[in-house]
PDB file of C-alpha atoms in Angstrom:
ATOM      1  CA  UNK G 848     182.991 156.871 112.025  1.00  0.00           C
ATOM      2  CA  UNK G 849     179.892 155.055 112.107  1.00  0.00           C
ATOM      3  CA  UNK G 850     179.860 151.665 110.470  1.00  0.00           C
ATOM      4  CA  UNK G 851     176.077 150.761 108.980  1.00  0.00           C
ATOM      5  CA  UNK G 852     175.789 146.982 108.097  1.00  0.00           C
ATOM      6  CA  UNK G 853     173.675 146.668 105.130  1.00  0.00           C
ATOM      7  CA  UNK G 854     171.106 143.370 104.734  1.00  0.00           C
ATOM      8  CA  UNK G 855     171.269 142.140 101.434  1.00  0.00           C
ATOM      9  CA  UNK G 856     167.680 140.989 100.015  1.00  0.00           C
ATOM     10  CA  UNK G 857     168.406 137.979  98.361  1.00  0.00           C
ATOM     11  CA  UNK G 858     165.457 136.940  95.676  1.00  0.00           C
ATOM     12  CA  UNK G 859     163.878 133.867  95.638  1.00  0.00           C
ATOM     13  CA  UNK G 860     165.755 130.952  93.169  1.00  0.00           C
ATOM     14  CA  UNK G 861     164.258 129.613  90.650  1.00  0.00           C
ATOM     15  CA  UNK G 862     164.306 126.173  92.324  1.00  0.00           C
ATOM     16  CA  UNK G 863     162.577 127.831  95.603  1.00  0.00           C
ATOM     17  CA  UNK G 864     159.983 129.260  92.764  1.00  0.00           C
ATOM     18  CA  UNK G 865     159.515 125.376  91.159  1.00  0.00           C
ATOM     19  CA  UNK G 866     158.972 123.814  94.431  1.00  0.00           C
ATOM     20  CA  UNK G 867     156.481 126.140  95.749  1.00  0.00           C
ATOM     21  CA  UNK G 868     154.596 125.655  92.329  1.00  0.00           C
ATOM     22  CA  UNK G 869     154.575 122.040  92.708  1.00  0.00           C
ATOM     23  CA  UNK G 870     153.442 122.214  96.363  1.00  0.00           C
ATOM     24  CA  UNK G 871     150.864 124.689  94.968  1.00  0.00           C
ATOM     25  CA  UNK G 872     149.799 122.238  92.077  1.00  0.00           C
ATOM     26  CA  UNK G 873     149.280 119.031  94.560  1.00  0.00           C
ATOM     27  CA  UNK G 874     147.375 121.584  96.930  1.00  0.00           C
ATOM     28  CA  UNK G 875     145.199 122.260  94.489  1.00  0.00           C
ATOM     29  CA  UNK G 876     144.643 118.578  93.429  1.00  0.00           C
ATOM     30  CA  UNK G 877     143.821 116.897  96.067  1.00  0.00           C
ATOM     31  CA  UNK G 878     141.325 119.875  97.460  1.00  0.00           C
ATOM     32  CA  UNK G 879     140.057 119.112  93.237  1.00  0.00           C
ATOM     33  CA  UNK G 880     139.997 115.663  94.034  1.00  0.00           C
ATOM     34  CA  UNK G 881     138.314 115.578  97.467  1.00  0.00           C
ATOM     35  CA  UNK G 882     135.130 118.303  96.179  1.00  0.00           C
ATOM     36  CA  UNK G 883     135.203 115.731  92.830  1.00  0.00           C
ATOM     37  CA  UNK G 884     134.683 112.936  95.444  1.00  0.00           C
ATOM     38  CA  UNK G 885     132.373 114.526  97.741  1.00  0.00           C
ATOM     39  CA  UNK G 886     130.619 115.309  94.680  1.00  0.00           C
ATOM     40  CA  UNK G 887     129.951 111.981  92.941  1.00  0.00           C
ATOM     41  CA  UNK G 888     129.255 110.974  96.853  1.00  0.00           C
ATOM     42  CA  UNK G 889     126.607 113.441  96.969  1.00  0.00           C
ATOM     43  CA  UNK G 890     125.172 112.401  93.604  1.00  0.00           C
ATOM     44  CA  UNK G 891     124.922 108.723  94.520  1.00  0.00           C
ATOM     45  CA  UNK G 892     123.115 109.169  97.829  1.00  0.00           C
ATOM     46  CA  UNK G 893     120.778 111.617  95.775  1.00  0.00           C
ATOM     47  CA  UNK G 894     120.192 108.692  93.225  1.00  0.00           C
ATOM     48  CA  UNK G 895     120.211 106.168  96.106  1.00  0.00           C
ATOM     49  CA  UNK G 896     117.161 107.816  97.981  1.00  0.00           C
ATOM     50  CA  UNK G 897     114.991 108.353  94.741  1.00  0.00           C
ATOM     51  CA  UNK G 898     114.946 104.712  94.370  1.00  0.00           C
ATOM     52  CA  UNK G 899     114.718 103.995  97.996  1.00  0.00           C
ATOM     53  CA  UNK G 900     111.418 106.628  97.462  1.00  0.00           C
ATOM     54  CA  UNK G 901     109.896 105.029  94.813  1.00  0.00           C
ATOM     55  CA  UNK G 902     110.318 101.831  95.875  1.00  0.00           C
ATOM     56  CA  UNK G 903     108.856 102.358  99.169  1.00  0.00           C
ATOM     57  CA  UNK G 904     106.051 104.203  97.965  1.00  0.00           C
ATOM     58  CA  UNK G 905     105.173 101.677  95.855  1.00  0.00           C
ATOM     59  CA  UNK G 906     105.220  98.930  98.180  1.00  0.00           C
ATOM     60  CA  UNK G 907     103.051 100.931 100.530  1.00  0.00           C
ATOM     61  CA  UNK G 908     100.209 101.515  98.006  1.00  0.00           C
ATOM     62  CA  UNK G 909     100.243  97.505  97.046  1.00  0.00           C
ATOM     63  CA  UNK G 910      99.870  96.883 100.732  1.00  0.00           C
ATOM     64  CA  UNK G 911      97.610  99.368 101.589  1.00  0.00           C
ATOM     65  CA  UNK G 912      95.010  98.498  98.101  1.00  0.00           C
ATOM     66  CA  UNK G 913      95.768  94.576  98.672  1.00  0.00           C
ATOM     67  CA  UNK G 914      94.061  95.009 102.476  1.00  0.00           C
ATOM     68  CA  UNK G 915      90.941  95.429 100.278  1.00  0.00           C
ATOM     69  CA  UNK G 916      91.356  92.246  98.682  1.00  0.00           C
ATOM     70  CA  UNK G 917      88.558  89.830  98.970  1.00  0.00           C
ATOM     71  CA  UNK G 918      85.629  92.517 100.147  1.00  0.00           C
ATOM     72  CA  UNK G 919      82.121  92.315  98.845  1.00  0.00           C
ATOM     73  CA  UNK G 920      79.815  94.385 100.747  1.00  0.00           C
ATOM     74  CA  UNK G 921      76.520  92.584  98.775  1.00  0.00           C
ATOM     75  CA  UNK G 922      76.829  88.966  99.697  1.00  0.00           C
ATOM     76  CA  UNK G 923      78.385  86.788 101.955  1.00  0.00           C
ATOM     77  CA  UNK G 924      81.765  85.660 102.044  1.00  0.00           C
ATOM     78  CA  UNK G 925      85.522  86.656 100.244  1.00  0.00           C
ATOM     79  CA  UNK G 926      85.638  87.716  96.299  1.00  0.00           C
ATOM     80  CA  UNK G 927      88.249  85.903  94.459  1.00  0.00           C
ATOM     81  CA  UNK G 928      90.083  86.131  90.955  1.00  0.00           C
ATOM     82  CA  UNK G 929      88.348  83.488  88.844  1.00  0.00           C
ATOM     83  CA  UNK G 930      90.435  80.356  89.203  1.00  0.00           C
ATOM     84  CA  UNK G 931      92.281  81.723  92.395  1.00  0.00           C
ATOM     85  CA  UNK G 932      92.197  79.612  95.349  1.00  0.00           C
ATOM     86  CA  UNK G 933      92.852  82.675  98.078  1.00  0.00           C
ATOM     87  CA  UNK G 934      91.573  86.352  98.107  1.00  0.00           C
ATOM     88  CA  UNK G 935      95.303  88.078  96.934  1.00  0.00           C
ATOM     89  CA  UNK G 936      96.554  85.393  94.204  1.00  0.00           C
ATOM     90  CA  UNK G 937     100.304  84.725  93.816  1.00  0.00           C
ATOM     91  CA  UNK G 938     102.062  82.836  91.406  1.00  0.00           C
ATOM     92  CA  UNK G 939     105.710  82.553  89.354  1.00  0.00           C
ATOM     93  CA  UNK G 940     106.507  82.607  85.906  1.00  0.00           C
ATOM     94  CA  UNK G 941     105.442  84.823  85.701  1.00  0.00           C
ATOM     95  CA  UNK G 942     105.798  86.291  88.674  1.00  0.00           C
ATOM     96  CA  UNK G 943     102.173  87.983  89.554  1.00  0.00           C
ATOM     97  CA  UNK G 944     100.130  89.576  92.370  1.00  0.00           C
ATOM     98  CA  UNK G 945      96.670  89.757  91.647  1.00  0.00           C
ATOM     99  CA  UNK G 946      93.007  90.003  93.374  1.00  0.00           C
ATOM    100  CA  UNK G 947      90.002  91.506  93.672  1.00  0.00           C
ATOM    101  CA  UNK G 948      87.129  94.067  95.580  1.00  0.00           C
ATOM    102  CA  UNK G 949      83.661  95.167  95.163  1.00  0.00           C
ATOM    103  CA  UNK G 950      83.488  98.927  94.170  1.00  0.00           C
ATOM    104  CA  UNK G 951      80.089  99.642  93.863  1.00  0.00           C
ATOM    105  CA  UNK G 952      76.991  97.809  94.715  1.00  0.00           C
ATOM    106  CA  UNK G 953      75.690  96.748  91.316  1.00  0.00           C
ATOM    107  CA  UNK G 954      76.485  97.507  87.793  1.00  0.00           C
ATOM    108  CA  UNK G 955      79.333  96.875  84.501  1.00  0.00           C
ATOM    109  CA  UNK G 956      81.791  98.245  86.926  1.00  0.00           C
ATOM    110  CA  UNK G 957      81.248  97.025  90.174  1.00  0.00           C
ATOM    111  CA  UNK G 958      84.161  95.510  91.060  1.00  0.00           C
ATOM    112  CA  UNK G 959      87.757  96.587  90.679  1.00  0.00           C
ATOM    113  CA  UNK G 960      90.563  93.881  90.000  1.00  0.00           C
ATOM    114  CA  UNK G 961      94.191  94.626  89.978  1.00  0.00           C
ATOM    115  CA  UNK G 962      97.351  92.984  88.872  1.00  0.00           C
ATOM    116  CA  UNK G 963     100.941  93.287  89.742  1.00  0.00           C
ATOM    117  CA  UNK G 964     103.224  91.204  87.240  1.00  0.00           C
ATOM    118  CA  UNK G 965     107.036  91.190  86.560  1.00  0.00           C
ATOM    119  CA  UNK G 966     107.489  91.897  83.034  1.00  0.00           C
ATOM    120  CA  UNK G 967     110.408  91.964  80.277  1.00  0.00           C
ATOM    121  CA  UNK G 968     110.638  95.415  78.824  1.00  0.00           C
ATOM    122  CA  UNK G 969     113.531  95.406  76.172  1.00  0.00           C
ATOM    123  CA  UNK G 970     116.842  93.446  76.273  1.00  0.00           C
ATOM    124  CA  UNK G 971     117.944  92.635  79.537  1.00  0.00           C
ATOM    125  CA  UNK G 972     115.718  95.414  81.267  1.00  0.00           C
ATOM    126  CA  UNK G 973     112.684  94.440  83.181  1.00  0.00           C
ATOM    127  CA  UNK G 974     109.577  96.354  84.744  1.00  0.00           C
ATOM    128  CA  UNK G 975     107.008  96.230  86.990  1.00  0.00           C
ATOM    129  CA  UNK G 976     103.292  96.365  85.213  1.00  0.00           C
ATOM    130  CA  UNK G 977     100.139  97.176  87.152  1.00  0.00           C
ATOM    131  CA  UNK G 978      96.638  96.095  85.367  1.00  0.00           C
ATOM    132  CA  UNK G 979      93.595  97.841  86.594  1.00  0.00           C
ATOM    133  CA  UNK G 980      89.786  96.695  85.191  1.00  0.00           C
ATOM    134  CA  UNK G 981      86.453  96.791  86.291  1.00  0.00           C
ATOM    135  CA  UNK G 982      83.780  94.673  85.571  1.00  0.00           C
ATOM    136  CA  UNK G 983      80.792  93.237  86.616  1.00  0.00           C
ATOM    137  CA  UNK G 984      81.853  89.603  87.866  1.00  0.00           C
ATOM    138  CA  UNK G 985      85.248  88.306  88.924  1.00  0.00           C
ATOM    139  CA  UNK G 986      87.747  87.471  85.678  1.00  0.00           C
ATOM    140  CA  UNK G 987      90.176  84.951  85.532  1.00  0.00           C
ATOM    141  CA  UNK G 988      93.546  85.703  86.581  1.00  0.00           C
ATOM    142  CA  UNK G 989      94.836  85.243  83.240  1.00  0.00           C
ATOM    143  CA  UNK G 990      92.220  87.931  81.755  1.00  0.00           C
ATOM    144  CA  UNK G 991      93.008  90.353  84.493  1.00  0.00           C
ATOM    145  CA  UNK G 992      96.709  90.134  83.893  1.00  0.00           C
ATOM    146  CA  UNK G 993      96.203  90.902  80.058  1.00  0.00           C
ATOM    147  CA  UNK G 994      96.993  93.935  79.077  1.00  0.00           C
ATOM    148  CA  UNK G 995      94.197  95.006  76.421  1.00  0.00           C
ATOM    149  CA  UNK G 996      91.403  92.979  77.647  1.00  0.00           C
ATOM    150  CA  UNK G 997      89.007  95.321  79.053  1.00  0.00           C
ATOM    151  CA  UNK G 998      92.057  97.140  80.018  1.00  0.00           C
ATOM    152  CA  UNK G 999      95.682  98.270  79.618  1.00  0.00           C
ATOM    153  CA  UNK G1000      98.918  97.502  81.654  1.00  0.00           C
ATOM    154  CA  UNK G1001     101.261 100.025  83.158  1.00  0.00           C
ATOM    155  CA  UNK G1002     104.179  99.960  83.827  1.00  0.00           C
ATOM    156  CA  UNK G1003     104.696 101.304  87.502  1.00  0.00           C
ATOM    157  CA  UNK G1004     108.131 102.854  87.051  1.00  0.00           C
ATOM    158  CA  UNK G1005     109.677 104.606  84.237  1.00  0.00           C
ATOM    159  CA  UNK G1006     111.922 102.017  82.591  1.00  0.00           C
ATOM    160  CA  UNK G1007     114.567 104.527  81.475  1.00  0.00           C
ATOM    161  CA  UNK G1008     114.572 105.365  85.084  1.00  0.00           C
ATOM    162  CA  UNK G1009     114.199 102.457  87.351  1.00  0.00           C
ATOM    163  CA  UNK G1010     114.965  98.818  86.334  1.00  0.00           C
ATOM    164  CA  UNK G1011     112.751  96.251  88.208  1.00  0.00           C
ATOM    165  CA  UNK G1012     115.067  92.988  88.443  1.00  0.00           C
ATOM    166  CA  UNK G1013     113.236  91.009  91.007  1.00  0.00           C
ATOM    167  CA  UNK G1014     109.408  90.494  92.076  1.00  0.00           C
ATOM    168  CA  UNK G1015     107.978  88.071  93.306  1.00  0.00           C
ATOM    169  CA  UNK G1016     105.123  87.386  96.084  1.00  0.00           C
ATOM    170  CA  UNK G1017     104.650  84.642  98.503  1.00  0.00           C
ATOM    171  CA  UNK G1018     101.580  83.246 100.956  1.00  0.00           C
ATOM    172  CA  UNK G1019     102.207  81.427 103.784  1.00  0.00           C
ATOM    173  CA  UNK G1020      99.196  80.382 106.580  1.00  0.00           C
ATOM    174  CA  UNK G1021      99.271  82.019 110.489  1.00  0.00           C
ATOM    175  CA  UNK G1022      97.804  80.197 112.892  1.00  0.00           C
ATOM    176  CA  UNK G1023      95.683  82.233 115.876  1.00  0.00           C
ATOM    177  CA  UNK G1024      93.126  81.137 117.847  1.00  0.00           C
ATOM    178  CA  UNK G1025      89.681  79.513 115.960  1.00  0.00           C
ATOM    179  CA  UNK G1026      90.091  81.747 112.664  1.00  0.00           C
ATOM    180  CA  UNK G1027      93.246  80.882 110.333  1.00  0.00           C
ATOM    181  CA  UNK G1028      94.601  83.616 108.557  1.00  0.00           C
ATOM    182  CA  UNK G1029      97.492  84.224 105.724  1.00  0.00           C
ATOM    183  CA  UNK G1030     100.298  86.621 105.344  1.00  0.00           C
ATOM    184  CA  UNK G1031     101.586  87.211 101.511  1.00  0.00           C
ATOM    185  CA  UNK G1032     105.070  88.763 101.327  1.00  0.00           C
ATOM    186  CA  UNK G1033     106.105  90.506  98.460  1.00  0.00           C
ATOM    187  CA  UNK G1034     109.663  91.226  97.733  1.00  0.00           C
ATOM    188  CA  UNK G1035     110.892  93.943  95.091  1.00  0.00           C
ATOM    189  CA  UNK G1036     114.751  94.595  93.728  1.00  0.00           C
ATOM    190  CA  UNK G1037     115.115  96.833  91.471  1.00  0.00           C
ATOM    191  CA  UNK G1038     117.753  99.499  90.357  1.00  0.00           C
ATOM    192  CA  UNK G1039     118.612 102.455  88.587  1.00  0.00           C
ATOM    193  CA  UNK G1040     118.685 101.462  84.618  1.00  0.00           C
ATOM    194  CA  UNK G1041     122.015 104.012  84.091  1.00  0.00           C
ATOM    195  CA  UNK G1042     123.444 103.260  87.481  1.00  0.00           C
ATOM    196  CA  UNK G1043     123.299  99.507  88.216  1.00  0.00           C
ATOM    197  CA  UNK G1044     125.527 100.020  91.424  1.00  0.00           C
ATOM    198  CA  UNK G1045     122.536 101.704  92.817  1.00  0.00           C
ATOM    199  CA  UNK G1046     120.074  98.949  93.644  1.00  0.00           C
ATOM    200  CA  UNK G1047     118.304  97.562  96.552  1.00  0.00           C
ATOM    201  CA  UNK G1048     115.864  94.653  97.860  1.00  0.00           C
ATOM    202  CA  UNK G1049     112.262  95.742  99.830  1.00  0.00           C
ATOM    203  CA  UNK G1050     109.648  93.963 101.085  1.00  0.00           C
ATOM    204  CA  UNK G1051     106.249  93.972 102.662  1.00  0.00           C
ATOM    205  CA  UNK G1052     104.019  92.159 104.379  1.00  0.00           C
ATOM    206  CA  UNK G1053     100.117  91.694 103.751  1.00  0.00           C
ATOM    207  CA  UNK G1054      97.962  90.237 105.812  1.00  0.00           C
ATOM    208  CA  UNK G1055      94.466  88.935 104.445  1.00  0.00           C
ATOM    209  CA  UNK G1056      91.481  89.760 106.233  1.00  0.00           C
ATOM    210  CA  UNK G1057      88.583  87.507 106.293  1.00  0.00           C
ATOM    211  CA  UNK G1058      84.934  89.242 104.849  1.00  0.00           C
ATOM    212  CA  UNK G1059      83.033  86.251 106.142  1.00  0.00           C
TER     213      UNK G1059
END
């Protein structure tokens, strides 16, 4: 007589079912938690590099229309803001950037002057305004940072967007050689109005050139 052992299946217990659900559960939470956190990682590097962007961008176009500062092209020597003592003008409180360059030879609009000033937009928020005229003969600084006279002010970022906290713009002399020239600095903070942990601080340098 042949004996045939039999294996009993034994089903899974209900405690065997719990703890693979709760296994199962904190599985799924952290791999929830580490895509919500790569997420919201992802998102601030996003906002981080369209501020970066803009800010850059806009540094590089001051510098690069500022080198024009102080050109003339009809007569002799350095165009200046009215009441400015150096081609790019600088000054706090306001904080401003300003100058000046000949445009065309002769006429209403011959020269071009432009203005970069730190201004309050609404509450605490603050922006960065840009003031483009031409005329015929250099205005005073105060004229060309008026927004209305013979022109209006901009504002150079969106201020729902990008909240300008800090501008300001400084001169200082270099010595080379026989000719003296000037460096102005200008440093820019500034960060996203919805997202004030996004922020940064960028600068650039401009040197004057001399049209004598």
């Amino acid at each position: 007589m042949v004996t045939q052992l039999v294996k009993k299946q034994k089903g899974a217990s209900l405690i065997e079912f719990m703890i693979a659900s709760v296994i199962g559960v904190i599985a799924i939470g952290i791999i929830g938690s580490l895509f919500i956190s790569s997420q919201r990682t992802a998102s601030k590097r996003g906002q981080e590099l369209l501020l970066l962007q803009n800010m850059a961008g806009t540094l590089q176009q001051i510098k690069e229309d500022a080198q024009r500062a102080g050109y003339d092209g009809v007569d002799t020597g350095s165009l200046k803001l009215s009441g400015a003592t150096d081609t790019i003008h600088v000054q706090s409180s306001p904080d401003m950037l300003g100058y000046i360059y000949r445009i065309a030879p002769s006429g209403v609009a011959s020269l071009r002057s432009v203005v970069y000033r730190h201004a309050p937009v609404s509450g605490s928020a603050s922006s960065l305004k840009i003031c483009e005229k031409t005329q015929s003969s250099p205005m005073l600084v105060a004229s060309a940072a008026d927004s209305g006279y013979k022109g209006v002010c901009f504002s150079v970022f969106d201020p729902k967007q990008i909240d300008v906290t800090a501008f300001s713009a400084v001169t200082h002399s270099v010595a080379g050689g026989k000719v003296s020239s000037a460096v102005t600095t200008v440093s820019m903070t500034a960060q996203l109005t919805n997202n004030v942990s996004v922020n940064r601080t960028m600068s650039v340098e401009i040197k004057h050139r001399n049209w004598q």
